Structures are given as structure tokens and as C-alpha cells.
Short mmCIF file of C-alpha atoms and ligand atoms in Angstrom, two decimals:
data_model
loop_
_atom_site.label_atom_id
_atom_site.label_comp_id
_atom_site.label_asym_id
_atom_site.label_seq_id
_atom_site.Cartn_x
_atom_site.Cartn_y
_atom_site.Cartn_z
CA MET A 1 103.52 -205.54 78.84
CA ARG A 2 101.15 -202.95 77.10
CA VAL A 3 101.17 -202.65 73.35
CA THR A 4 100.78 -199.10 72.08
CA ALA A 5 101.41 -199.41 68.36
CA ALA A 6 100.68 -202.29 65.98
CA SER A 7 101.51 -202.35 62.18
CA LEU A 8 100.55 -204.92 59.54
CA HIS A 9 102.84 -205.07 56.30
CA LEU A 10 101.81 -207.19 53.32
CA VAL A 11 104.99 -208.46 51.92
CA GLU A 12 105.53 -210.35 48.58
CA LEU A 13 108.47 -212.65 47.80
CA ASP A 14 109.07 -214.91 44.79
CA LEU A 15 109.79 -218.57 45.53
CA VAL A 16 112.85 -219.93 44.30
CA HIS A 17 110.98 -222.85 42.64
CA GLU A 18 107.31 -222.99 42.03
CA PHE A 19 105.11 -225.27 44.16
CA GLN A 20 102.17 -227.34 43.27
CA THR A 21 99.99 -228.86 45.76
CA SER A 22 96.82 -230.87 44.98
CA SER A 23 94.89 -227.70 44.79
CA HIS A 24 96.84 -225.13 43.30
CA ARG A 25 100.39 -223.84 42.02
CA LYS A 26 102.20 -220.70 43.13
CA SER A 27 105.41 -219.01 42.22
CA SER A 28 105.29 -215.85 44.78
CA LEU A 29 103.85 -215.80 48.18
CA ALA A 30 102.38 -212.59 50.08
CA HIS A 31 102.42 -212.91 53.85
CA ILE A 32 101.47 -210.30 56.40
CA LEU A 33 104.23 -209.45 58.94
CA VAL A 34 102.85 -208.24 62.35
CA HIS A 35 104.89 -205.55 64.10
CA LEU A 36 103.99 -204.70 67.85
CA VAL A 37 105.59 -202.12 70.10
CA ASP A 38 104.83 -201.86 73.85
CA GLU A 39 104.91 -198.74 76.13
CA SER A 40 108.86 -199.11 76.86
CA GLY A 41 109.58 -199.34 73.07
CA ALA A 42 110.14 -203.15 72.98
CA GLN A 43 109.09 -204.62 69.67
CA GLY A 44 108.03 -207.92 68.47
CA TRP A 45 107.42 -209.60 65.11
CA GLY A 46 105.10 -212.30 63.79
CA GLU A 47 103.81 -213.49 60.41
CA ILE A 48 100.58 -214.24 59.08
CA ALA A 49 101.21 -217.04 56.59
CA SER A 50 97.91 -217.47 54.93
CA ALA A 51 97.88 -218.51 51.18
CA ALA A 52 96.38 -215.79 48.95
CA ALA A 53 93.30 -218.13 48.35
CA PRO A 54 91.15 -220.37 50.69
CA TYR A 55 92.35 -223.84 49.48
CA TYR A 56 94.47 -225.03 52.44
CA ASN A 57 91.83 -223.73 54.85
CA ALA A 58 88.99 -221.24 54.83
CA GLU A 59 91.32 -218.19 55.33
CA ASN A 60 93.03 -215.98 52.54
CA VAL A 61 95.29 -213.09 52.91
CA GLU A 62 92.61 -210.58 52.63
CA THR A 63 90.44 -212.19 55.51
CA CYS A 64 93.56 -212.21 57.64
CA TRP A 65 94.36 -208.46 56.93
CA LEU A 66 90.78 -207.72 57.89
CA MET A 67 90.48 -209.84 60.98
CA ALA A 68 93.78 -208.68 62.43
CA ARG A 69 92.99 -204.95 61.76
CA ASP A 70 89.53 -204.94 62.83
CA TYR A 71 89.26 -207.64 65.49
CA LEU A 72 92.48 -208.82 67.00
CA LEU A 73 94.86 -205.69 67.08
CA PRO A 74 92.08 -203.51 68.43
CA ARG A 75 91.79 -206.04 71.46
CA VAL A 76 95.73 -206.30 71.92
CA LEU A 77 96.18 -202.41 71.80
CA GLY A 78 96.22 -200.94 75.32
CA ALA A 79 95.64 -204.35 77.11
CA SER A 80 97.94 -205.15 79.97
CA TRP A 81 99.53 -208.75 80.34
CA GLU A 82 102.18 -210.41 82.05
CA HIS A 83 102.88 -213.38 79.78
CA PRO A 84 102.15 -214.06 76.01
CA GLN A 85 100.02 -217.13 76.81
CA GLU A 86 97.33 -214.51 78.18
CA VAL A 87 97.26 -212.73 74.74
CA ALA A 88 94.93 -215.50 72.97
CA GLY A 89 92.55 -214.83 75.81
CA LEU A 90 92.06 -211.16 74.67
CA TRP A 91 90.45 -212.44 71.43
CA ARG A 92 88.70 -215.39 72.80
CA ALA A 93 85.30 -214.08 71.69
CA VAL A 94 86.64 -214.24 68.06
CA ARG A 95 85.59 -217.72 66.23
CA GLY A 96 88.10 -219.33 63.92
CA ASN A 97 90.65 -217.26 61.85
CA GLU A 98 93.68 -219.22 63.32
CA PHE A 99 96.45 -218.13 60.77
CA ALA A 100 95.41 -214.31 61.54
CA LYS A 101 95.49 -215.00 65.33
CA ALA A 102 98.64 -216.93 64.97
CA GLY A 103 100.49 -214.05 63.40
CA VAL A 104 99.71 -211.85 66.40
CA ASP A 105 100.33 -214.51 68.95
CA VAL A 106 103.98 -215.14 67.62
CA ALA A 107 104.56 -211.14 67.74
CA ALA A 108 103.42 -211.25 71.54
CA TRP A 109 105.64 -214.13 72.15
CA SER A 110 108.64 -212.63 70.28
CA LEU A 111 108.07 -209.31 71.89
CA TRP A 112 107.76 -210.87 75.45
CA SER A 113 111.04 -212.94 74.97
CA GLY A 114 112.85 -210.43 73.68
CA HIS A 115 112.07 -207.97 76.39
CA GLN A 116 112.98 -210.63 79.08
CA GLY A 117 116.35 -211.41 77.25
CA VAL A 118 115.67 -215.01 76.88
CA PRO A 119 115.47 -217.09 73.35
CA LEU A 120 111.76 -217.54 72.10
CA ALA A 121 112.73 -221.46 72.39
CA THR A 122 113.58 -221.16 76.00
CA ALA A 123 110.45 -219.21 76.51
CA LEU A 124 108.49 -221.94 75.20
CA GLY A 125 110.16 -224.80 77.10
CA GLY A 126 112.31 -225.97 74.06
CA THR A 127 115.12 -228.40 75.29
CA ARG A 128 116.93 -229.01 71.93
CA GLY A 129 119.83 -226.99 70.57
CA GLN A 130 119.30 -228.37 67.09
CA VAL A 131 116.28 -229.40 65.07
CA VAL A 132 116.25 -231.83 62.16
CA ALA A 133 114.71 -230.50 59.02
CA GLY A 134 112.94 -232.30 56.22
CA VAL A 135 111.89 -231.05 52.81
CA SER A 136 108.43 -230.82 51.10
CA LEU A 137 108.37 -231.16 47.39
CA GLY A 138 105.32 -230.21 45.18
CA ILE A 139 103.96 -232.14 42.28
CA GLU A 140 106.09 -231.79 39.15
CA PRO A 141 105.48 -231.86 35.56
CA THR A 142 106.86 -235.50 35.21
CA ILE A 143 108.45 -237.92 37.36
CA ASP A 144 112.09 -237.26 35.94
CA ASP A 145 111.39 -233.60 37.31
CA LEU A 146 110.54 -235.01 40.53
CA LEU A 147 113.64 -237.04 40.80
CA VAL A 148 115.78 -234.05 39.92
CA GLN A 149 114.33 -232.27 42.87
CA VAL A 150 114.64 -235.15 45.12
CA ALA A 151 118.32 -235.43 44.08
CA ALA A 152 118.95 -231.87 44.72
CA GLN A 153 117.73 -231.95 48.27
CA VAL A 154 119.13 -235.27 49.45
CA GLY A 155 122.36 -233.86 47.98
CA HIS A 156 122.08 -230.86 50.42
CA GLY A 157 121.73 -233.47 53.15
CA TYR A 158 117.99 -233.32 54.12
CA PRO A 159 117.36 -236.77 55.63
CA ARG A 160 113.62 -236.87 54.92
CA VAL A 161 111.38 -235.97 51.88
CA LYS A 162 107.77 -235.37 51.73
CA LEU A 163 105.99 -235.64 48.38
CA LYS A 164 102.68 -234.00 47.55
CA ILE A 165 100.31 -236.28 46.11
CA ALA A 166 96.96 -236.12 44.30
CA PRO A 167 94.96 -238.64 42.27
CA GLY A 168 96.80 -239.53 39.23
CA TRP A 169 100.04 -238.58 40.80
CA ASP A 170 100.68 -240.96 43.77
CA VAL A 171 101.77 -244.58 43.35
CA GLU A 172 103.94 -243.94 40.27
CA PRO A 173 106.06 -241.28 41.67
CA VAL A 174 106.28 -242.93 44.92
CA ARG A 175 107.47 -246.03 43.40
CA ALA A 176 110.25 -244.15 41.16
CA VAL A 177 111.45 -242.25 44.25
CA ARG A 178 111.26 -245.24 46.68
CA ALA A 179 113.38 -247.23 43.87
CA ALA A 180 116.15 -244.59 43.61
CA TYR A 181 116.27 -244.17 47.35
CA PRO A 182 115.51 -247.44 49.18
CA ASP A 183 116.39 -246.16 52.61
CA LEU A 184 115.19 -242.66 52.43
CA ASP A 185 112.73 -241.33 55.23
CA LEU A 186 109.89 -240.73 52.92
CA HIS A 187 106.49 -239.62 53.35
CA VAL A 188 103.45 -238.31 51.43
CA ASP A 189 100.88 -235.58 51.74
CA ALA A 190 97.48 -235.28 49.85
CA ASN A 191 96.04 -231.98 51.49
CA GLY A 192 92.76 -233.78 51.87
CA VAL A 193 92.05 -234.31 48.30
CA TYR A 194 91.05 -238.10 48.38
CA THR A 195 87.84 -239.35 48.91
CA GLU A 196 86.72 -243.09 50.00
CA SER A 197 85.66 -243.83 46.40
CA PRO A 198 87.02 -247.45 45.44
CA GLU A 199 89.47 -245.73 43.08
CA HIS A 200 90.94 -243.35 45.42
CA LEU A 201 91.10 -245.95 48.26
CA ALA A 202 92.94 -248.47 45.93
CA ALA A 203 95.48 -245.65 45.06
CA LEU A 204 96.00 -244.90 48.77
CA ARG A 205 96.47 -248.55 49.84
CA GLY A 206 98.79 -248.98 47.04
CA LEU A 207 101.06 -246.80 49.05
CA ASP A 208 100.96 -248.74 52.05
CA GLY A 209 103.81 -251.21 50.63
CA PHE A 210 106.52 -248.61 50.12
CA GLY A 211 107.71 -248.03 53.80
CA LEU A 212 106.52 -244.60 54.02
CA THR A 213 106.81 -242.80 57.62
CA MET A 214 103.39 -241.61 57.10
CA MET A 215 100.53 -240.53 54.81
CA GLU A 216 99.61 -237.08 55.75
CA GLN A 217 95.90 -235.76 55.54
CA PRO A 218 94.38 -237.95 52.87
CA PHE A 219 90.91 -236.99 53.46
CA ALA A 220 88.92 -233.76 53.87
CA PRO A 221 89.71 -231.65 56.95
CA ARG A 222 86.44 -232.30 58.81
CA ASP A 223 86.37 -236.05 57.94
CA LEU A 224 88.01 -237.51 60.86
CA LEU A 225 85.98 -240.80 60.43
CA ALA A 226 87.25 -241.56 57.15
CA HIS A 227 90.92 -241.04 58.52
CA ALA A 228 89.95 -243.55 61.35
CA ARG A 229 88.28 -246.13 58.87
CA PHE A 230 91.46 -245.97 56.64
CA GLN A 231 93.89 -246.09 59.44
CA ARG A 232 92.31 -249.65 60.34
CA THR A 233 93.18 -250.94 56.86
CA VAL A 234 96.83 -249.88 56.43
CA THR A 235 100.09 -250.27 58.65
CA THR A 236 101.56 -246.84 57.26
CA PRO A 237 100.65 -244.27 60.20
CA VAL A 238 98.26 -241.74 59.03
CA CYS A 239 99.31 -238.08 59.99
CA LEU A 240 96.93 -235.34 60.51
CA ASP A 241 97.48 -231.90 59.31
CA GLU A 242 94.46 -229.73 58.16
CA SER A 243 91.93 -231.65 60.70
CA VAL A 244 93.59 -230.29 63.55
CA GLU A 245 92.71 -226.50 64.27
CA THR A 246 91.74 -226.78 67.91
CA LEU A 247 92.71 -228.81 71.21
CA ALA A 248 89.24 -230.41 70.99
CA ASP A 249 89.84 -231.67 67.32
CA LEU A 250 93.13 -233.30 68.63
CA GLU A 251 91.21 -235.00 71.51
CA LEU A 252 88.75 -236.17 69.20
CA ALA A 253 91.06 -237.52 66.54
CA LEU A 254 93.17 -239.22 69.43
CA GLU A 255 89.96 -240.99 70.65
CA LEU A 256 88.88 -242.09 67.08
CA ASP A 257 92.51 -243.28 66.33
CA ALA A 258 92.06 -241.14 63.09
CA GLY A 259 95.86 -240.62 63.03
CA ARG A 260 99.07 -241.86 64.72
CA VAL A 261 101.25 -238.71 63.94
CA LEU A 262 100.45 -235.19 64.32
CA ASN A 263 101.73 -232.30 62.20
CA ILE A 264 101.70 -229.26 64.39
CA LYS A 265 101.52 -225.88 62.42
CA VAL A 266 101.78 -222.65 64.53
CA SER A 267 99.54 -220.79 61.98
CA ARG A 268 97.05 -223.54 61.74
CA MET A 269 96.59 -223.79 65.61
CA GLY A 270 96.35 -219.89 65.98
CA GLY A 271 99.69 -219.33 67.40
CA LEU A 272 102.35 -220.71 69.70
CA THR A 273 100.49 -221.08 72.82
CA ALA A 274 98.06 -223.34 71.20
CA ALA A 275 100.91 -225.50 69.46
CA ARG A 276 102.51 -225.90 72.48
CA ALA A 277 99.52 -227.21 74.14
CA ALA A 278 98.88 -229.55 71.07
CA HIS A 279 102.26 -230.77 71.56
CA ASP A 280 101.71 -231.37 75.34
CA LEU A 281 98.52 -233.24 74.71
CA ALA A 282 99.73 -235.58 71.77
CA THR A 283 103.32 -236.38 73.67
CA THR A 284 101.09 -237.19 76.68
CA ARG A 285 99.23 -239.61 74.72
CA GLY A 286 102.32 -241.17 73.11
CA VAL A 287 101.57 -239.58 69.71
CA PRO A 288 104.86 -238.24 67.81
CA VAL A 289 104.66 -234.80 66.50
CA TRP A 290 106.51 -232.63 63.91
CA CYS A 291 106.30 -228.95 62.96
CA GLY A 292 104.79 -228.24 59.54
CA GLY A 293 105.13 -225.11 57.50
CA MET A 294 103.39 -222.87 55.41
CA HIS A 295 106.43 -221.69 53.38
CA GLU A 296 106.94 -219.08 55.91
CA PHE A 297 109.38 -216.17 55.59
CA GLY A 298 112.00 -215.88 58.28
CA VAL A 299 109.72 -214.54 61.02
CA GLY A 300 107.39 -217.29 60.79
CA ARG A 301 110.17 -219.87 60.17
CA ALA A 302 111.97 -218.52 63.28
CA ALA A 303 108.90 -219.57 65.39
CA ASN A 304 108.78 -222.85 63.65
CA VAL A 305 112.42 -223.59 64.65
CA ALA A 306 111.78 -222.50 68.20
CA LEU A 307 108.70 -224.69 68.57
CA SER A 308 110.52 -227.60 67.09
CA SER A 309 113.06 -227.59 70.09
CA LEU A 310 110.31 -228.77 72.45
CA PRO A 311 110.93 -232.30 73.45
CA GLY A 312 108.08 -233.91 71.72
CA PHE A 313 109.13 -232.99 68.20
CA THR A 314 110.83 -236.16 67.61
CA LEU A 315 110.32 -236.13 63.91
CA PRO A 316 111.99 -234.05 61.24
CA SER A 317 110.14 -230.79 60.70
CA ASP A 318 109.40 -228.78 57.56
CA VAL A 319 111.96 -226.19 58.78
CA SER A 320 114.10 -226.31 55.65
CA GLY A 321 116.56 -223.37 55.26
CA SER A 322 115.30 -220.25 53.83
CA ASP A 323 117.44 -220.73 50.58
CA LYS A 324 115.12 -223.67 49.73
CA TYR A 325 112.16 -220.98 49.41
CA TYR A 326 113.60 -217.51 48.80
CA ARG A 327 116.65 -215.90 47.19
CA ARG A 328 116.72 -213.48 50.08
CA ASP A 329 114.80 -213.89 53.32
CA VAL A 330 113.15 -211.10 55.55
CA ILE A 331 115.60 -211.92 58.62
CA VAL A 332 119.29 -211.64 58.88
CA PRO A 333 120.85 -214.11 59.16
CA PRO A 334 118.71 -216.35 57.20
CA VAL A 335 117.67 -219.81 58.59
CA THR A 336 120.28 -222.55 57.55
CA ALA A 337 120.23 -226.11 57.59
CA GLU A 338 123.73 -227.87 57.61
CA ARG A 339 123.08 -231.48 56.32
CA GLY A 340 119.40 -230.82 57.36
CA VAL A 341 120.12 -229.93 60.75
CA VAL A 342 119.34 -226.17 61.83
CA THR A 343 120.62 -224.77 65.00
CA VAL A 344 118.30 -223.15 67.49
CA PRO A 345 119.33 -219.38 67.99
CA THR A 346 120.66 -218.53 71.30
CA GLY A 347 119.86 -214.70 71.00
CA ALA A 348 116.91 -213.09 73.00
CA GLY A 349 113.22 -213.26 71.37
CA LEU A 350 113.20 -214.57 67.49
CA GLY A 351 117.06 -214.66 67.63
CA PHE A 352 117.05 -213.09 64.23
CA ASP A 353 116.97 -209.39 63.07
CA VAL A 354 114.19 -208.32 60.81
CA ASP A 355 115.61 -206.60 57.79
CA THR A 356 113.40 -203.67 57.76
CA ALA A 357 114.94 -202.21 54.58
CA PHE A 358 114.30 -205.19 52.64
CA VAL A 359 111.01 -205.66 53.87
CA ALA A 360 109.98 -202.14 52.80
CA GLU A 361 111.16 -202.92 49.35
CA HIS A 362 108.94 -205.73 49.07
CA THR A 363 105.78 -204.24 50.88
CA LEU A 364 102.50 -204.21 48.87
CA ARG A 365 100.82 -201.99 51.74
CA SER A 366 100.70 -201.21 55.51
CA THR A 367 98.59 -200.07 57.98
CA THR A 368 99.44 -198.87 61.70
CA LEU A 369 97.12 -198.60 64.59
CA THR A 370 97.70 -197.00 67.91
CA VAL A 371 95.99 -196.86 71.18
O1 LIG B 401 100.12 -229.24 53.78
O2 LIG B 401 102.01 -229.20 54.68
C1 LIG B 401 101.28 -228.68 53.93
C2 LIG B 401 102.45 -225.77 52.03
C3 LIG B 401 101.40 -224.84 51.82
C4 LIG B 401 100.30 -225.53 52.14
C5 LIG B 401 100.38 -226.53 52.80
C6 LIG B 401 101.35 -227.34 53.15
C7 LIG B 401 102.57 -226.67 52.91
C8 LIG B 401 103.97 -227.61 52.82
C9 LIG B 401 104.98 -226.71 52.92
O3 LIG B 401 104.02 -228.80 52.83
C10 LIG B 401 105.95 -227.10 54.12
C11 LIG B 401 107.15 -226.03 54.20
O4 LIG B 401 106.89 -224.98 54.44
O5 LIG B 401 108.09 -226.30 53.81
MG1 LIG B 402 100.35 -230.88 55.20
#
């Protein structure tokens, strides 16, 4: 294939419910939709799901815009390739910037699978027709507010709930949710905000008795040794998220036993080619994986659903229905979850249509590059 036109659209949508993590609070998100057109007129879509500010990783929406416009798309435009797994090779010289790369990589996979007439999930080697979704709940003003949120999501049938934690919001909220739901598949995510101080370690160890499925990313992204030291002292599996941006990160983490579960994010790994390779490596090493999310709009969500259909994704993924996040999504139909189960689409490519009129209404700015 040969891409001859590429556009970026910065699109803003309001969240249904404000979301607070250990670092910040947000009520709306602006993601960049990537649109590729090849010389035959075939089209593909991807999504750069970077946060507005550099708190999850080093990127933000403006660095992604600049990287995609000035370094990634110029390398893709006019280049000939047979298969989307070659596309990441076009920007091999560009370091880091995984979120920006991921949006362009997904657009190439979507373009190719659509052109071939096969579902994206099949193109990736997916084997499941349905994937199980969990929900991720932010830090709430009070424990009662949190219990209301958990009740709503459990009421919708989601079988797994993850709670964001931070120092001062850890043992007590977990105790309250566990008391109300003794058998719920429950886990916590700290987004790397704990240290190995005695107070922080005591709080984290205090979570070990609640039968959590995992504790996600307690320590800073680069601090694999802290994760390895901590894993030796608790029975709850540690799950890595921010720590794993490359396959080399994953190999090192496995070597150190720094985590026994892996959250694979398409955005964090730089796209579907890398995310699939991480799945293959983790699965070979007996490490269960699940697909994490970044509150994606429908385009990124569709890629997450497709990835989650790979055989190693044995734990519930953060691929809840579009309605958990947005009143209306950028794709038709939206992603839906029935009692926590999302059906993998069987149509070609992403398997959803992008609602370009709705996208245009919510676009803050666009740019188009051609060969
Ligand atoms: O750590 O998984 C995370 C959202 C923004 C930044 C980081 C994370 C998250 C989530 C959202 O947990 C998961 C979802 O998309 O449902
Ligand atoms: Mg996480």
C-alpha cells in the first residue's frame, strides 16, 4: 500500500463522569484522530489517545501533534509497504513518543485490514469472538460516592472493578468496597505514585489481605527494582503498566520478577505491532495479560477490542462500553458491553464506521499532509 494523504483531527468530547487519578482530574478529553488514505482511495483511522498533560507518561497532546505532523506522517507518506507490521520500521529512527506512533500504527492496521476485507481482530491473529470488559473507577470525593459508582457498574454486569488509589485513598476505600462485594474481582491501580517510604510500603502491604487480583503500577515507571522488591513481600500479583513501553522493558521486568501480570496498552507500546509482540512474549513466559485503556474514543477502543481477542488476553480488559465514558461516540455503532461482554466485530477493518459529521462538530483543529 502507499499512503498519499494523511490528516490529523484534534477532537474533544466531554466525559460522562469526571475522572480523577493519583495525578489529576479531568472532565473532557481531546484526542487526535489520524486518517490515512492510500492511492486506491482506501482509508484507515487511528487515535492518538495522549492525555492533555504529561502525567501518565512524558507525552502530551501537543507533543503528539508535532511528532505525528513533523516526524511520523512525513515518513509514511509515499512509502510502499505490504503489511502494517512494516510501518513501525518507517519511523525506527524516531525515539520514544509511543502514543503518537500508536495512532499512526493503528491507522495503518485499520487501512490494511479494511482493504483486505478482514476484521482487524483476525488480521492480528485474534481467536475470541467475545472479550470480557472490566471498569476502571477514579478517586471519588468520599467512600460513599465510590460505593455508588461501584454499585452502578456492578449493576451493569461488569465482572471486574479496578480502583485508582493514592496515598490517603487506599486501604479504607478498598476495605469498604471489599466489605460490600466479598466475591468481586477487584484490583487497584496507583499510577506509579507510591515510594518505598515506610508509610507508603505499610499502606501497600495493608492491601495484601483483601484478595485483590493485582496491584497495578505502585511505583514510578522506571523503578523496576522497587516493583521487584515489593513483589517478594506480598502474595498479590504486581501488574505493570507505565513501566513497560518497549519489549526490552518487558524482558527486563520478567527477568527481575518485577510483575506477574501485564497491562498491555496499544498507546503505551507504540501501536498494535508492538502490543502484539508484548502479548506473544508475556504469553510464552506464562504471564497473563489484559488490555488497558486511556479512555479512548471509539477508534482507539475498536483497536483495543481487536487486540483483546488474542488468546493470551485471559483477564478482563479496560474495554468497557462507549457509554461508560461518552454520551455519544465517534463511531457507529458505539462499542457496547452486555453484562461485561463485548462482541468482537466481524466487519472488515475496525468493524465500525467513523461518524465524520459528529467528528467535524467536535474538531478543534485539523491538518492534512499529502505526497
Ligand atoms: O493507568 O490504566 C491507567 C486512564 C488514564 C490514564 C491511565 C489509566 C487510565 C485508566 C482508564 O485506568 C482505563 C479505561 O480506559 O477504562
Ligand atoms: Mg494503569
